[in-house]
């Protein structure tokens, strides 16, 4: 049970955590923090937070748990703002989609990564943003990856693990850079494909017709291109090394596919499609 939870960034990810903990009866008071009054007033009206402040230093005062769920580009300023204002027992964690940059931001702001800071990433989300998009079931049966460092306090890891489990999530631990490589391939690359595809089609002449006749498959594949632009700009910049390398490798695969199509090499096409179908049937639908 968390006595007082401070949520910095009461959007889809932060708001859903607060809602889930409330439904589970695992939190006393929730204090929200953000820039826009409209979003925080909505959070209070919806019962997601009990009160709010625009000042991170004020919001974390006497909090037992601090959850930071702002875009990656804002993390360092938030760490700098809460430094010196946390209670000695407070545990700090975050929901940022890239972990190397968040750990570097914490080290830069605090001088060294605090032992009671547990970097984390819920593998759950939608393409919508803001507190109105949040809902208590977001994390149910979803994975949360924690990337603690060697010096991270085991009691803090246990506290954050318990918090996510109370939301119905399954928690596992991973090394920081390994997390960023895995997520570059499984989440960041697919988002680049969706953004790139929709943008390329939107700039074609006669695009009205293309979108008018788009069928269910196109709709499914491109849903994530409606995701927040600022959030994805920050993810790309924060994970540029791993994402750049996975994109380059993917470009080679696409060139090979295009070459097979041009050559009319049906056997090679069948080989690619069958291998892809077997992998998806086994790993995605089989999960
Ligand atoms: N969406 C996903 O699918 C997903 C999944 C896993 C992890 N994440 C990560 O979770 C984090 C939050 O994403 P989200 O989807 O919850 O976005 P969101 O719905 O836009 O929420 C972000 C919140 O942060 C606040 N904020 C933005 N800049 C701020 C700043 N400088 N200082 C204080 N508050 C600020 C915003 O409110 P104001 O504009 O009012 O300040 C907003 O309510 C990101 O780091 C993202 O990488 C997202």
PDB file of C-alpha atoms and ligand atoms in Angstrom, residues 8-14 33-37 39-40 68-72 74-75 78 95-98 121-131 228 231 235, ligand 1:
ATOM      1  CA  UNK A   8       4.506  13.805 -12.607  1.00  0.00           C
ATOM      2  CA  UNK A   9       2.805  13.810 -16.020  1.00  0.00           C
ATOM      3  CA  UNK A  10      -0.840  12.794 -15.556  1.00  0.00           C
ATOM      4  CA  UNK A  11      -1.460  11.511 -19.076  1.00  0.00           C
ATOM      5  CA  UNK A  12      -2.263   8.075 -20.479  1.00  0.00           C
ATOM      6  CA  UNK A  13       0.580   6.299 -18.650  1.00  0.00           C
ATOM      7  CA  UNK A  14       0.614   8.265 -15.356  1.00  0.00           C
ATOM      8  CA  UNK A  33       1.813  17.446 -11.531  1.00  0.00           C
ATOM      9  CA  UNK A  34       1.939  18.867 -15.051  1.00  0.00           C
ATOM     10  CA  UNK A  35       1.920  22.136 -16.963  1.00  0.00           C
ATOM     11  CA  UNK A  36      -1.629  22.612 -18.196  1.00  0.00           C
ATOM     12  CA  UNK A  37      -4.329  23.455 -15.657  1.00  0.00           C
ATOM     13  CA  UNK A  39      -5.518  18.476 -17.885  1.00  0.00           C
ATOM     14  CA  UNK A  40      -4.929  18.518 -14.111  1.00  0.00           C
ATOM     15  CA  UNK A  68       7.458  10.225 -13.642  1.00  0.00           C
ATOM     16  CA  UNK A  69       5.521   9.834 -16.901  1.00  0.00           C
ATOM     17  CA  UNK A  70       6.451  12.859 -19.012  1.00  0.00           C
ATOM     18  CA  UNK A  71       7.932  12.735 -22.554  1.00  0.00           C
ATOM     19  CA  UNK A  72      11.607  11.694 -22.523  1.00  0.00           C
ATOM     20  CA  UNK A  74      11.360  16.563 -20.188  1.00  0.00           C
ATOM     21  CA  UNK A  75      12.843  13.932 -17.830  1.00  0.00           C
ATOM     22  CA  UNK A  78      11.931  16.966 -13.740  1.00  0.00           C
ATOM     23  CA  UNK A  95       7.547   4.990 -17.366  1.00  0.00           C
ATOM     24  CA  UNK A  96       9.801   6.317 -20.148  1.00  0.00           C
ATOM     25  CA  UNK A  97      10.052   4.212 -23.309  1.00  0.00           C
ATOM     26  CA  UNK A  98      13.881   4.390 -23.501  1.00  0.00           C
ATOM     27  CA  UNK A 121       8.836   0.818 -18.728  1.00  0.00           C
ATOM     28  CA  UNK A 122       5.269  -0.509 -18.940  1.00  0.00           C
ATOM     29  CA  UNK A 123       4.826  -2.345 -22.243  1.00  0.00           C
ATOM     30  CA  UNK A 124       1.295  -1.053 -22.657  1.00  0.00           C
ATOM     31  CA  UNK A 125      -0.283   1.947 -24.287  1.00  0.00           C
ATOM     32  CA  UNK A 126      -2.588   3.307 -26.935  1.00  0.00           C
ATOM     33  CA  UNK A 127      -2.203   6.031 -29.552  1.00  0.00           C
ATOM     34  CA  UNK A 128      -4.195   8.452 -27.340  1.00  0.00           C
ATOM     35  CA  UNK A 129      -2.807  10.960 -24.843  1.00  0.00           C
ATOM     36  CA  UNK A 130      -3.848  12.976 -21.792  1.00  0.00           C
ATOM     37  CA  UNK A 131      -5.692  12.006 -18.629  1.00  0.00           C
ATOM     38  CA  UNK A 228       1.810  11.639 -30.228  1.00  0.00           C
ATOM     39  CA  UNK A 231       6.610  11.642 -27.610  1.00  0.00           C
ATOM     40  CA  UNK A 235      11.931   8.331 -28.314  1.00  0.00           C
TER      41      UNK A 235
HETATM   42  N1  LIG B   1       1.760   6.070 -24.888  1.00  0.00           N
HETATM   43  C1  LIG B   1       2.362   4.908 -24.863  1.00  0.00           C
HETATM   44  O1  LIG B   1       1.994   3.993 -25.584  1.00  0.00           O
HETATM   45  C2  LIG B   1       3.525   4.693 -23.905  1.00  0.00           C
HETATM   46  C3  LIG B   1       3.838   3.389 -23.512  1.00  0.00           C
HETATM   47  C4  LIG B   1       4.873   3.173 -22.615  1.00  0.00           C
HETATM   48  C5  LIG B   1       5.600   4.255 -22.135  1.00  0.00           C
HETATM   49  N2  LIG B   1       5.299   5.526 -22.543  1.00  0.00           N
HETATM   50  C6  LIG B   1       6.093   6.635 -21.982  1.00  0.00           C
HETATM   51  O2  LIG B   1       5.319   7.256 -20.982  1.00  0.00           O
HETATM   52  C7  LIG B   1       5.601   8.651 -20.921  1.00  0.00           C
HETATM   53  C8  LIG B   1       4.284   9.424 -20.982  1.00  0.00           C
HETATM   54  O3  LIG B   1       3.579   9.082 -22.155  1.00  0.00           O
HETATM   55  P1  LIG B   1       1.992   9.232 -22.257  1.00  0.00           P
HETATM   56  O4  LIG B   1       1.569   8.359 -23.388  1.00  0.00           O
HETATM   57  O5  LIG B   1       1.347   9.078 -20.926  1.00  0.00           O
HETATM   58  O6  LIG B   1       1.886  10.751 -22.740  1.00  0.00           O
HETATM   59  P2  LIG B   1       0.731  11.818 -22.399  1.00  0.00           P
HETATM   60  O7  LIG B   1      -0.598  11.164 -22.332  1.00  0.00           O
HETATM   61  O8  LIG B   1       0.945  12.947 -23.350  1.00  0.00           O
HETATM   62  O9  LIG B   1       1.113  12.279 -20.937  1.00  0.00           O
HETATM   63  C9  LIG B   1       2.279  13.020 -20.659  1.00  0.00           C
HETATM   64  C10 LIG B   1       1.940  14.016 -19.584  1.00  0.00           C
HETATM   65  O10 LIG B   1       3.133  14.698 -19.234  1.00  0.00           O
HETATM   66  C11 LIG B   1       2.832  16.070 -19.049  1.00  0.00           C
HETATM   67  N3  LIG B   1       4.034  16.812 -19.421  1.00  0.00           N
HETATM   68  C12 LIG B   1       4.568  16.955 -20.646  1.00  0.00           C
HETATM   69  N4  LIG B   1       5.681  17.693 -20.576  1.00  0.00           N
HETATM   70  C13 LIG B   1       5.835  18.011 -19.279  1.00  0.00           C
HETATM   71  C14 LIG B   1       6.791  18.784 -18.568  1.00  0.00           C
HETATM   72  N5  LIG B   1       7.809  19.362 -19.194  1.00  0.00           N
HETATM   73  N6  LIG B   1       6.650  18.901 -17.234  1.00  0.00           N
HETATM   74  C15 LIG B   1       5.619  18.323 -16.594  1.00  0.00           C
HETATM   75  N7  LIG B   1       4.672  17.583 -17.218  1.00  0.00           N
HETATM   76  C16 LIG B   1       4.791  17.449 -18.540  1.00  0.00           C
HETATM   77  C17 LIG B   1       1.656  16.373 -19.952  1.00  0.00           C
HETATM   78  O11 LIG B   1       0.800  17.328 -19.368  1.00  0.00           O
HETATM   79  P3  LIG B   1       1.011  18.880 -19.681  1.00  0.00           P
HETATM   80  O12 LIG B   1       1.129  19.019 -21.159  1.00  0.00           O
HETATM   81  O13 LIG B   1      -0.168  19.520 -19.089  1.00  0.00           O
HETATM   82  O14 LIG B   1       2.281  19.265 -18.980  1.00  0.00           O
HETATM   83  C18 LIG B   1       0.922  15.042 -20.051  1.00  0.00           C
HETATM   84  O15 LIG B   1      -0.207  14.976 -19.217  1.00  0.00           O
HETATM   85  C19 LIG B   1       6.584   8.950 -22.056  1.00  0.00           C
HETATM   86  O16 LIG B   1       7.887   9.022 -21.529  1.00  0.00           O
HETATM   87  C20 LIG B   1       6.469   7.739 -22.962  1.00  0.00           C
HETATM   88  O17 LIG B   1       7.718   7.452 -23.590  1.00  0.00           O
HETATM   89  C21 LIG B   1       4.266   5.766 -23.400  1.00  0.00           C
END
